[in-house]
Structures are given as C-alpha cells and as structure tokens.
Tab-separated table of C-alpha atoms in Angstrom:
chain	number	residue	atom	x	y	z
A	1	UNK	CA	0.000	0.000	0.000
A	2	UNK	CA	1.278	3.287	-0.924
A	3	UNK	CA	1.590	5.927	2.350
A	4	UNK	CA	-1.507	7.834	1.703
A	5	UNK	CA	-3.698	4.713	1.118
A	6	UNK	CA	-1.911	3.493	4.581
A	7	UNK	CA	-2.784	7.110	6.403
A	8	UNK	CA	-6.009	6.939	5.322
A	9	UNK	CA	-7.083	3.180	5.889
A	10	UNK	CA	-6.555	3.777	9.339
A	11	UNK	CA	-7.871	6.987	9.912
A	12	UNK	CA	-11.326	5.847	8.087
A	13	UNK	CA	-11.209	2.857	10.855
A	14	UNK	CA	-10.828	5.503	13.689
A	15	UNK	CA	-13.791	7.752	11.658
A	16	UNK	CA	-15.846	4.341	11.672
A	17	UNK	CA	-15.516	3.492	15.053
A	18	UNK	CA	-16.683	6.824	16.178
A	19	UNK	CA	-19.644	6.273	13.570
A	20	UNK	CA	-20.828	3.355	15.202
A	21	UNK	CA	-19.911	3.012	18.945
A	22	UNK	CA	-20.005	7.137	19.823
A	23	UNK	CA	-23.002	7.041	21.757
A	24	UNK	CA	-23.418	3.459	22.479
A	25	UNK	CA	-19.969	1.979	23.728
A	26	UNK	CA	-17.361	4.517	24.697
A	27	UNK	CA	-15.007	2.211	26.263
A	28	UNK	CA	-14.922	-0.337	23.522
A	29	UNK	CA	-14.614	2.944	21.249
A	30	UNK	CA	-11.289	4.109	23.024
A	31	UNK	CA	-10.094	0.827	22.736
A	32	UNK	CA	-10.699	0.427	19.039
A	33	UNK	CA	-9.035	3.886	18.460
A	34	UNK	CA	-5.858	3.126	20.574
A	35	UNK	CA	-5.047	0.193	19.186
A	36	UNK	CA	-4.560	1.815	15.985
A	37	UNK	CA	-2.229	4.860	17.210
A	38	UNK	CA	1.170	3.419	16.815
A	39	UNK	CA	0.485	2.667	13.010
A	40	UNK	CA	-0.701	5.641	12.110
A	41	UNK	CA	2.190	7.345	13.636
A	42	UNK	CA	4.338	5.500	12.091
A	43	UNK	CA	2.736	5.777	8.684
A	44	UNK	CA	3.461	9.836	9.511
A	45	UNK	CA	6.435	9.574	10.386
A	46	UNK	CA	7.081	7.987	6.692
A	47	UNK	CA	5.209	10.696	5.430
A	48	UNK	CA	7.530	13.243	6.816
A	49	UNK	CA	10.600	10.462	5.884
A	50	UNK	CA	9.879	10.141	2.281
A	51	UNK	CA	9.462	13.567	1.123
A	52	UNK	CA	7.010	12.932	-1.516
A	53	UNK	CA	8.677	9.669	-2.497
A	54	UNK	CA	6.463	6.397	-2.648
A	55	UNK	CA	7.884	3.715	0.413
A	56	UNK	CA	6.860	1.024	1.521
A	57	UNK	CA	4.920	1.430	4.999
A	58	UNK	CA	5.796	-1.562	6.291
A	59	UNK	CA	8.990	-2.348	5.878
A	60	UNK	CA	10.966	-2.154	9.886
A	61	UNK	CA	13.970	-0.899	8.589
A	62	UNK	CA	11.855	2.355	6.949
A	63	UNK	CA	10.045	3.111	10.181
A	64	UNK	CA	12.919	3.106	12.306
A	65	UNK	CA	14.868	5.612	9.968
A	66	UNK	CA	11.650	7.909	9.658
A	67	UNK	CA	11.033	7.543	13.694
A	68	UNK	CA	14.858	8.513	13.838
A	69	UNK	CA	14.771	11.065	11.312
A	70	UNK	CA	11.930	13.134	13.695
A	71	UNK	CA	13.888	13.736	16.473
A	72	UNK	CA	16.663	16.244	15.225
A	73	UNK	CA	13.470	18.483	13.399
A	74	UNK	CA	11.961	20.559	16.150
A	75	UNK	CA	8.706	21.457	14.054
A	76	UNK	CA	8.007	17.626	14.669
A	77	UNK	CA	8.582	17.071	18.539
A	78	UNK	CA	4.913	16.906	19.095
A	79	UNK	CA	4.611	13.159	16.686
A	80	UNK	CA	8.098	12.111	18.670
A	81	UNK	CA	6.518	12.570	21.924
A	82	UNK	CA	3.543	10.850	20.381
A	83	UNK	CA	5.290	7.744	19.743
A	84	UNK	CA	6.977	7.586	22.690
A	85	UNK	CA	3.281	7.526	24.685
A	86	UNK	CA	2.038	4.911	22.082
A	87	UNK	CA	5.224	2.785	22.414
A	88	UNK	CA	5.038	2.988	26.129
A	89	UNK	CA	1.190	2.148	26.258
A	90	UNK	CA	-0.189	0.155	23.431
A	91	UNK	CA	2.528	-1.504	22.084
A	92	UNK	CA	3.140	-4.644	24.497
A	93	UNK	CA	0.036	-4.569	26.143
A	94	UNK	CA	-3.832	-4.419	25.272
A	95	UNK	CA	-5.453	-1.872	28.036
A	96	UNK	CA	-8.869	-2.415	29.084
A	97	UNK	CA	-11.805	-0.019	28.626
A	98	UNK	CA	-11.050	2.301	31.080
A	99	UNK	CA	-7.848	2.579	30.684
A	100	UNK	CA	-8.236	2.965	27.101
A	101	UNK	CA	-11.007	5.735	27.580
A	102	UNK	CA	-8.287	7.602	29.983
A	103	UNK	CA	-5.607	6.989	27.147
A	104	UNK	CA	-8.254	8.706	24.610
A	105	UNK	CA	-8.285	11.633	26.689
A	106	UNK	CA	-4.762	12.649	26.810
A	107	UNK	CA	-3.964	11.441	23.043
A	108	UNK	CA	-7.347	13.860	21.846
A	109	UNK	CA	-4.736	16.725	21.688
A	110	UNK	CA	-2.253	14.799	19.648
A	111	UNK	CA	-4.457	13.299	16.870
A	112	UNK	CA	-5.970	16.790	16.631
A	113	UNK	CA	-2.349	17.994	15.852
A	114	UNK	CA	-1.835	15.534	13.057
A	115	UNK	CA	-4.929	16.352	11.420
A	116	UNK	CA	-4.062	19.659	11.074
A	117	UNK	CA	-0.423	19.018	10.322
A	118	UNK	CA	-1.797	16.231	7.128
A	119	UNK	CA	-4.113	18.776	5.963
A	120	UNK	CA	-1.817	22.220	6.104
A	121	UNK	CA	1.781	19.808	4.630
A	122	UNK	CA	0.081	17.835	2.521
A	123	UNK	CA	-4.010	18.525	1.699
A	124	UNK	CA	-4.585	15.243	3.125
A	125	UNK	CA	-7.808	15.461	4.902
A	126	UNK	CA	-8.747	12.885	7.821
A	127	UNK	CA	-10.360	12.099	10.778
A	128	UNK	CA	-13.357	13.829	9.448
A	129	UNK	CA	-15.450	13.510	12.501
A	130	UNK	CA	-12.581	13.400	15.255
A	131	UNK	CA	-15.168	16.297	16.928
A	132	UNK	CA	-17.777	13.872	17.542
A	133	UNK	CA	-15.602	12.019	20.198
A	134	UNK	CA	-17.560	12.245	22.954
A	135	UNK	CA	-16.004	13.353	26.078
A	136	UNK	CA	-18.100	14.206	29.143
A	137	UNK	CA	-17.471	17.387	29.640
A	138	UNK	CA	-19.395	19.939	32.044
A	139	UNK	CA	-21.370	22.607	29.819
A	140	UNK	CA	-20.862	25.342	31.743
A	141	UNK	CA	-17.283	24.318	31.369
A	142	UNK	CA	-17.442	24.122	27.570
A	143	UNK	CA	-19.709	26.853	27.090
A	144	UNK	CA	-16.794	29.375	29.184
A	145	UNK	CA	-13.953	27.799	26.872
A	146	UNK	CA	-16.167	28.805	24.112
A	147	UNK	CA	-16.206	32.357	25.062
A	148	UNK	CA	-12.137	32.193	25.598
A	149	UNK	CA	-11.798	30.969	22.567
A	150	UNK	CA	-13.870	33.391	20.709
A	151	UNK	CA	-11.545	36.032	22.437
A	152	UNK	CA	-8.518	34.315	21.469
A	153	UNK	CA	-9.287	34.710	17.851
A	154	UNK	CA	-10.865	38.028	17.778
A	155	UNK	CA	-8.274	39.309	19.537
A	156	UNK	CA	-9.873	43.136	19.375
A	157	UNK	CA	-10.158	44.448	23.176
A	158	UNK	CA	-7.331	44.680	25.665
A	159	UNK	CA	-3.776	45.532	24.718
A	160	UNK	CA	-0.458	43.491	24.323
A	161	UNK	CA	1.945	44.379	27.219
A	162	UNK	CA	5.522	42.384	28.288
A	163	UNK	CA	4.692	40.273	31.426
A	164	UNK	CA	7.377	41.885	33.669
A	165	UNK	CA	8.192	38.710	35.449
A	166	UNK	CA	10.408	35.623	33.869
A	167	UNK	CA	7.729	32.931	34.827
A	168	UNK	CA	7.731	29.590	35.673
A	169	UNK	CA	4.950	26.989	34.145
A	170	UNK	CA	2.906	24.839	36.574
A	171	UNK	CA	0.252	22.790	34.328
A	172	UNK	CA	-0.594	23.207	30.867
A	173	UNK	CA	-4.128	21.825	30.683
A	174	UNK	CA	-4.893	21.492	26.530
A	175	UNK	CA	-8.792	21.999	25.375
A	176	UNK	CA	-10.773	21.840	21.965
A	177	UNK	CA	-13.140	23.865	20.575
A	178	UNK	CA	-14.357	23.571	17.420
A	179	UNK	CA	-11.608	21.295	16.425
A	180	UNK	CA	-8.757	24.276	17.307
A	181	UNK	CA	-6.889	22.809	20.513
A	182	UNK	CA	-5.934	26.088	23.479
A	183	UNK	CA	-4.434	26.064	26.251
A	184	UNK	CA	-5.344	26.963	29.815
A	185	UNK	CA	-1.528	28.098	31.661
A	186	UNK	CA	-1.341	28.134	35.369
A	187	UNK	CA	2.101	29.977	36.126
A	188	UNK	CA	3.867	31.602	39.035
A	189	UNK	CA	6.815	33.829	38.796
A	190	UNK	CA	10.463	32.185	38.636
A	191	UNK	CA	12.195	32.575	41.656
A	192	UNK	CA	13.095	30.153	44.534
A	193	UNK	CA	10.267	30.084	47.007
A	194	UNK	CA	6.949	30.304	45.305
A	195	UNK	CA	3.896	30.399	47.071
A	196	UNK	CA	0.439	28.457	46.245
A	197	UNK	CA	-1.081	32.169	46.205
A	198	UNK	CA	0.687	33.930	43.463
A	199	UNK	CA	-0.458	31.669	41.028
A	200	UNK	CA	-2.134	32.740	38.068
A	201	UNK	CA	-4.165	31.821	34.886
A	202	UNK	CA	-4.090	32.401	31.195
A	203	UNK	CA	-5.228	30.994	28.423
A	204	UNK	CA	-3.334	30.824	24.544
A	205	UNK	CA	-3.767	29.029	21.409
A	206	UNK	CA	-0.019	29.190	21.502
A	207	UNK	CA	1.461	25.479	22.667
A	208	UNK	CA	4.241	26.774	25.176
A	209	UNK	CA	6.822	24.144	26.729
A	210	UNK	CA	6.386	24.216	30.218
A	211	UNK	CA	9.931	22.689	31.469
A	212	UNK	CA	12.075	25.957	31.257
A	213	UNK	CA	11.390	29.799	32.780
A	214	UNK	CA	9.712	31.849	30.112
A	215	UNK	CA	8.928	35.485	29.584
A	216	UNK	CA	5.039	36.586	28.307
A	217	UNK	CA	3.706	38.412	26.189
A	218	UNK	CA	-0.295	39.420	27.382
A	219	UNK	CA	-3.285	41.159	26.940
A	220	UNK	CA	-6.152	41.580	29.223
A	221	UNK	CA	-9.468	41.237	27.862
A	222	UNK	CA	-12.945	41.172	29.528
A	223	UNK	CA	-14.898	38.089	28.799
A	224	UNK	CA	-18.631	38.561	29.218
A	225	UNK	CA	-20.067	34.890	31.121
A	226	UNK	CA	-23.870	36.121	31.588
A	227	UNK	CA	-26.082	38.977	30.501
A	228	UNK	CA	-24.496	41.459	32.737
A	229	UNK	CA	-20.792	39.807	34.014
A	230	UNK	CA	-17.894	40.231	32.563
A	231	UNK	CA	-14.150	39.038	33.506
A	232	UNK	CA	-11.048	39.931	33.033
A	233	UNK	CA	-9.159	36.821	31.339
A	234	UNK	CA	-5.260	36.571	30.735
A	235	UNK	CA	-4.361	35.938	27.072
A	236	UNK	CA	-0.617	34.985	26.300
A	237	UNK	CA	0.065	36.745	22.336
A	238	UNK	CA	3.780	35.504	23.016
A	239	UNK	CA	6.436	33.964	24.361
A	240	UNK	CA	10.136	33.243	24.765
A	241	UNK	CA	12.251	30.585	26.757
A	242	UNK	CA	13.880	32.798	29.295
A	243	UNK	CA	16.096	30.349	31.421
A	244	UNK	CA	17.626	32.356	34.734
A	245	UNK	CA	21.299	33.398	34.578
A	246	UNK	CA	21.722	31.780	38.011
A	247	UNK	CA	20.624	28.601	36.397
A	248	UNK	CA	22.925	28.468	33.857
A	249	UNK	CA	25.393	29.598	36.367
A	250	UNK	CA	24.748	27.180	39.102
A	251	UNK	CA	24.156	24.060	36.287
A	252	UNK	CA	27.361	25.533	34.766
A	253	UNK	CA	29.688	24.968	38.471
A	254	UNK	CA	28.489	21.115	38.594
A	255	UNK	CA	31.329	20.833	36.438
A	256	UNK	CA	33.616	23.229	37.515
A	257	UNK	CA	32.937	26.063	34.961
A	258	UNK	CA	32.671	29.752	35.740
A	259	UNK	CA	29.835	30.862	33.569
A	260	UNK	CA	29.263	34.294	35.591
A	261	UNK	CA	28.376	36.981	33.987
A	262	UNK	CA	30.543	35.516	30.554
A	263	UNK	CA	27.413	34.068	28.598
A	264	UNK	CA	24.867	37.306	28.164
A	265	UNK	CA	25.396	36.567	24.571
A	266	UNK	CA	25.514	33.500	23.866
A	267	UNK	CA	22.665	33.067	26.307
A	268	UNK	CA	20.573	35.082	24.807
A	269	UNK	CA	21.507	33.001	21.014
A	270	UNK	CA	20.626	29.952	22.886
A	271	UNK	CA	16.760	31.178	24.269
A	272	UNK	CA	16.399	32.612	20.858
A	273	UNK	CA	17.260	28.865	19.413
A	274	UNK	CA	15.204	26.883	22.039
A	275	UNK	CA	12.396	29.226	20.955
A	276	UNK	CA	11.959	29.231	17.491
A	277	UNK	CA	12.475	25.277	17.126
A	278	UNK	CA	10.810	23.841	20.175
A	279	UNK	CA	13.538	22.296	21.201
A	280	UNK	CA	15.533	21.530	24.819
A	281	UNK	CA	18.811	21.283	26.088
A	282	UNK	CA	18.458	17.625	26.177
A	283	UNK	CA	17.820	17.311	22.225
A	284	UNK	CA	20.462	19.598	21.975
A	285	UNK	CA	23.444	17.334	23.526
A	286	UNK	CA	21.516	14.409	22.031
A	287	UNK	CA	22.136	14.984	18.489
A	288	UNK	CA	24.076	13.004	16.169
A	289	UNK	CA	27.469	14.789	15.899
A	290	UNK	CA	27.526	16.294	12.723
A	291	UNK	CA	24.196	18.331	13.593
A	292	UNK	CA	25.210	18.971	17.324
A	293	UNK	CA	28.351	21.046	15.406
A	294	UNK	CA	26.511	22.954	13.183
A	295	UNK	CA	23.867	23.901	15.662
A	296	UNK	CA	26.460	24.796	18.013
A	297	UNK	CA	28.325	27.464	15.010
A	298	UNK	CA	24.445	28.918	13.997
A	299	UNK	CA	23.842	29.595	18.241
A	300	UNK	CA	27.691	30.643	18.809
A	301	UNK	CA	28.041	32.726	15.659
A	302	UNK	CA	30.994	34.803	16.530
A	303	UNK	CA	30.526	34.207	20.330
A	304	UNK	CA	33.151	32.798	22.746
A	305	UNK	CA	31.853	29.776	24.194
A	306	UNK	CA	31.359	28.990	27.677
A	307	UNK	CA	28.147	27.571	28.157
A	308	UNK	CA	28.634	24.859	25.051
A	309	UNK	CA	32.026	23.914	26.827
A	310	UNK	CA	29.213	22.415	30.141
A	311	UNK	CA	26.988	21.360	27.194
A	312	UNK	CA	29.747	19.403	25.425
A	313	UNK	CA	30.821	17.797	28.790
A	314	UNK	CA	27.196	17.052	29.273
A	315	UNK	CA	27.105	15.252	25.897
A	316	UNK	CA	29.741	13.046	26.062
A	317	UNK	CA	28.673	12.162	29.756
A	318	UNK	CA	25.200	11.216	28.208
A	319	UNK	CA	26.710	9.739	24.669
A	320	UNK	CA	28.476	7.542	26.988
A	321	UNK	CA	26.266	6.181	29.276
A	322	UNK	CA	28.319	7.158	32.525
A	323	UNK	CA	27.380	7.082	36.077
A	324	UNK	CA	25.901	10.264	36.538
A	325	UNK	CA	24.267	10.944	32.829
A	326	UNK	CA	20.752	10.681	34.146
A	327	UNK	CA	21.001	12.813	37.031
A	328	UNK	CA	22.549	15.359	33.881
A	329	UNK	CA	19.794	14.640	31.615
A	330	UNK	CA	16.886	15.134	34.502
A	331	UNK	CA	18.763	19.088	35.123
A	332	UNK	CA	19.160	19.285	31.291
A	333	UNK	CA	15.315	19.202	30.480
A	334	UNK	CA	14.362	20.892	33.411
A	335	UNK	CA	17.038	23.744	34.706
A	336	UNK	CA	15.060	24.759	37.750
A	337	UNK	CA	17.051	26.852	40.089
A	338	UNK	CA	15.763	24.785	43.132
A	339	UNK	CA	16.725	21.247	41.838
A	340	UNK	CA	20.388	22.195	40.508
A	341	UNK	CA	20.975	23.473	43.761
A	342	UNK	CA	20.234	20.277	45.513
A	343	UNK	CA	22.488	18.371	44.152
A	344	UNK	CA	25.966	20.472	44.490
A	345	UNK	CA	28.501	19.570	46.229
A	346	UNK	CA	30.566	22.309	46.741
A	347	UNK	CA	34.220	21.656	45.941
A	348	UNK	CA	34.676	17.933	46.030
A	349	UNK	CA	33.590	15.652	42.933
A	350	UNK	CA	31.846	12.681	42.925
A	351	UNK	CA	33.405	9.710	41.453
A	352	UNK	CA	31.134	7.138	41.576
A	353	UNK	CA	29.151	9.770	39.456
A	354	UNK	CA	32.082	10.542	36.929
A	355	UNK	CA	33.508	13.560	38.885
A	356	UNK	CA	31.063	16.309	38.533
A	357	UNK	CA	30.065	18.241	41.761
A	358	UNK	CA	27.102	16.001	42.641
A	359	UNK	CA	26.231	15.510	45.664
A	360	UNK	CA	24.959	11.645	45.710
C-alpha cells in the first residue's frame, strides 16, 4: 500500500468506530481507536521520511529511519513525543476499557495535531469527525472555553503588554473547541520560594513548553459569562524561553565552569534557538554529531563559548552512558534553580558519578 492509502485506511477505521460506537460503547470505542495509534504514527512519520517519495509502509527498517529522522526536526517534537506515549502504552500490552477511555483523553490533543499538520503539509484530509468524540465534559465548562476561545481569535479588546516577570509553568491543561486545541496556563513567577497564592491563569492558542522559565507576552481582555458579568481573562500573544542566569550559572559549576556573567550573549543566542524550534537542552546534547556542530556554530556565531564547553561535557557524559548521565539529563530538560541546587557539592567531585560536583 502506498503511504496515503496506509494514512487513510486507518484513519477511516478511527472515523468508523466513532460512527458506530459514539453514543453506544465509549469504552470499547477508546479501545478500538488506541489500538490503531502506533500505526498511524508510524505511517506519519514515513510521510515526513519520504518527502514525496512512494515507500513502503511496512517495511521495519523504513520506520525506524523515519522515527529517527523526527527527532533532530523541532517542528516535529509533538509526533516524537507521540510515539513515545504509544510505544510505552499500546505496544506490548492491550489496556482495558477504562484505561483505554483515559488513554483517549490525553492522546485527543495529539491526533488533533496531526490532522491539522496532514491537511496544512500535505491537503490530506482525515479524521473527518474526530469532533464527535464524545467526552463528558461539564457545559458550563465548555460553554466558558467557548467564550475564551472566541476572544482568542478576535483578539480586538485589551492591549499586548511584556509580562514583567520571567515565569515559571505549573500545568498546561490542553482543550478543543471547534476542532482548534488552546491552552489553559497556570504559572507563578520564577524565583526560589513560590507560594500556592501567586499563582495565576491564562489561556493561549499558543502550545508553550512548560519545562524551562519563560517570559510573556499578554493582553487583558474582559470576557462577558452572563447577561451582565464580565471578567477579566489573561491571554498569552507571546512567548520566549527565558532560562535564569543563576541557572545556567549554578548548572554551569556542577562541572567546575565559571559561567558568571561571561554568557549574556551566547545566552541570549541559545533562548532565541530553544524558541523558534521547540527544542531543549536535552535534544540539543543528544544529536548526532555532525548536527550537534553545526547547531552549536548557527547559536555561537561569533561568540566565545562557555556555556557549550558544560553542554559538550554534558554530551559526552550522556553519549556515553556514565554514572551520573541521568542525574545530567533530569537538570538538562528541566534547569530549575531549586533542583540544581540540591544536588551540588561544593568543591569535592563525585566519582562514583564521573567527577562532577554532585552531591549523591
């Protein structure tokens, strides 16, 4: 079978199932749908792979290169992450109703993305009636996300100011209306001890990675609930990854490197880079060579390096499979102030951990 014919055989067996079983047997529905997920991934996957080219979709050696070939290509972190939830869940194992209902309703968000990403790449429309899934939702609920949504893409009241404080992401809960997925953003400001009270709310069509401090961009705009209430909702128009000098800094001693106040520019390269492609620190040192070079020249440009010197030591920590690589690759993806802390240990090294400053 050629791709297409692939993509679509499977996503007309999804569209059936919701046909038939919708109202009458949601768990058996979920289960139906799952079991399909890791295929049609794939089938993706050799989508993107093939570049217009006609391969065979089920030949192993193909989907392991196409699978491979996602993970250096930021635009496409959302099907990697995809895979890695269907490999994890459906692949060894056939989960029961429930579970498979649960499943249904953290994958929603996902198969949402690859319709949209099949129809906008390649005019391939599917999952026709991926809408119709029906998820028990409060009305009230719906009706509210309605009304932020509308907002959202009108966009007319309220204007666009810089959020003054870098911010750190608590929960990113995903909904759909309409078939568009937002987000609702619960965030606190980044500093060391955060309280429960200074959280806040706001909502964005804008998927935002929630691992690293960011800065906002927001407007305020009043959102009328009943005939004569209105509230004022938070609406992120922007963003940028906007990890803390003192993380850097304090990631950066671990392995004995002054970073102080010697990285403003290459920092700034680097937030600029994990920005515009979606990507972490962790892909970053997890590249195959040749690409880990030549992202390191576009980020460095005519910059001295410092932090790339930790990054490189971080790399061939990880490459390797030392003691110690997980511990880096847990700080890597998630450079909170807090945790690196934790786990320094002043001036002696740690060599049951390969000799960084850990203190384990």
């Amino acid at each position: 079978m050629k791709i297409n014919d692939s993509i679509n055989t499977i996503c007309k067996t999804i569209d059936d199932n919701i046909d038939e079983l919708a109202g009458k047997n949601i768990q058996l529905l979920s289960q139906n749908i799952v079991a399909h997920l890791r295929n049609l991934v794939e089938r993706v996957a050799l989508k993107i792979y093939s570049d217009g080219k006609d391969i065979y979709p089920d030949n192993y050696d193909n989907i392991k290169k196409a699978v491979q070939n996602l993970k250096s290509k930021g635009q496409y972190k959302f099907l990697q992450q995809f895979y890695k939830f269907t490999q994890h869940s459906v692949s060894h194992y056939s989960p029961d109703g429930d579970s498979s209902y649960r499943l249904m309703l953290k994958y929603y968000v996902s198969l949402q993305k690859i319709k949209t990403f099949l129809q906008s790449e390649y005019q391939l429309e599917v999952l026709h009636n991926l809408d119709q899934f029906p998820f028990t939702q409060d009305p009230d609920t719906q009706q509210y996300y309605e009304k932020i949504a509308e907002c959202i893409e009108n966009n007319e009241q309220g204007n666009s100011f810089p959020y003054k404080d870098r911010c750190y992401i608590l929960s990113v809960k995903p909904f759909v209306v309409h078939g568009k997925i937002y987000y609702q953003i619960t965030f606190t400001t980044a500093h060391n001890k955060v309280s429960k009270f200074e959280r806040m709310i706001a909502f964005t069509s804008i998927e935002i990675p929630s691992n690293y401090a960011v800065n906002f961009e927001m407007e305020v705009i009043d959102v009328k609930i009943h005939e004569n209430i209105k509230i004022p909702v938070n609406i992120i128009t922007n963003y940028r990854i906007s990890i803390r000098p003192c993380e850097i800094d304090n990631f950066s001693k671990i392995f004995g490197i002054d970073t102080k106040n010697k990285v403003r520019n290459e920092r700034n390269q680097l937030m600029q880079f994990l920005t515009s492609t979606g990507l972490n620190l962790l892909d970053i040192v997890g590249f195959e060579e040749n690409y880990y070079e030549k992202t390191k020249d576009k980020i460095l440009q005519n910059y001295k390096s410092r932090f790339f010197e930790v990054l490189d030591k971080c790399r061939d920590l990880i490459i390797n499979q030392r003691p110690g690589s997980n511990v880096i690759r847990y700080l890597l993806f998630i450079m909170n102030n807090v945790v690196i802390k934790q786990q320094y240990n002043g001036e002696n090294t740690c060599e049951k951990l390969s000799s960084p400053n850990l203190n384990w």
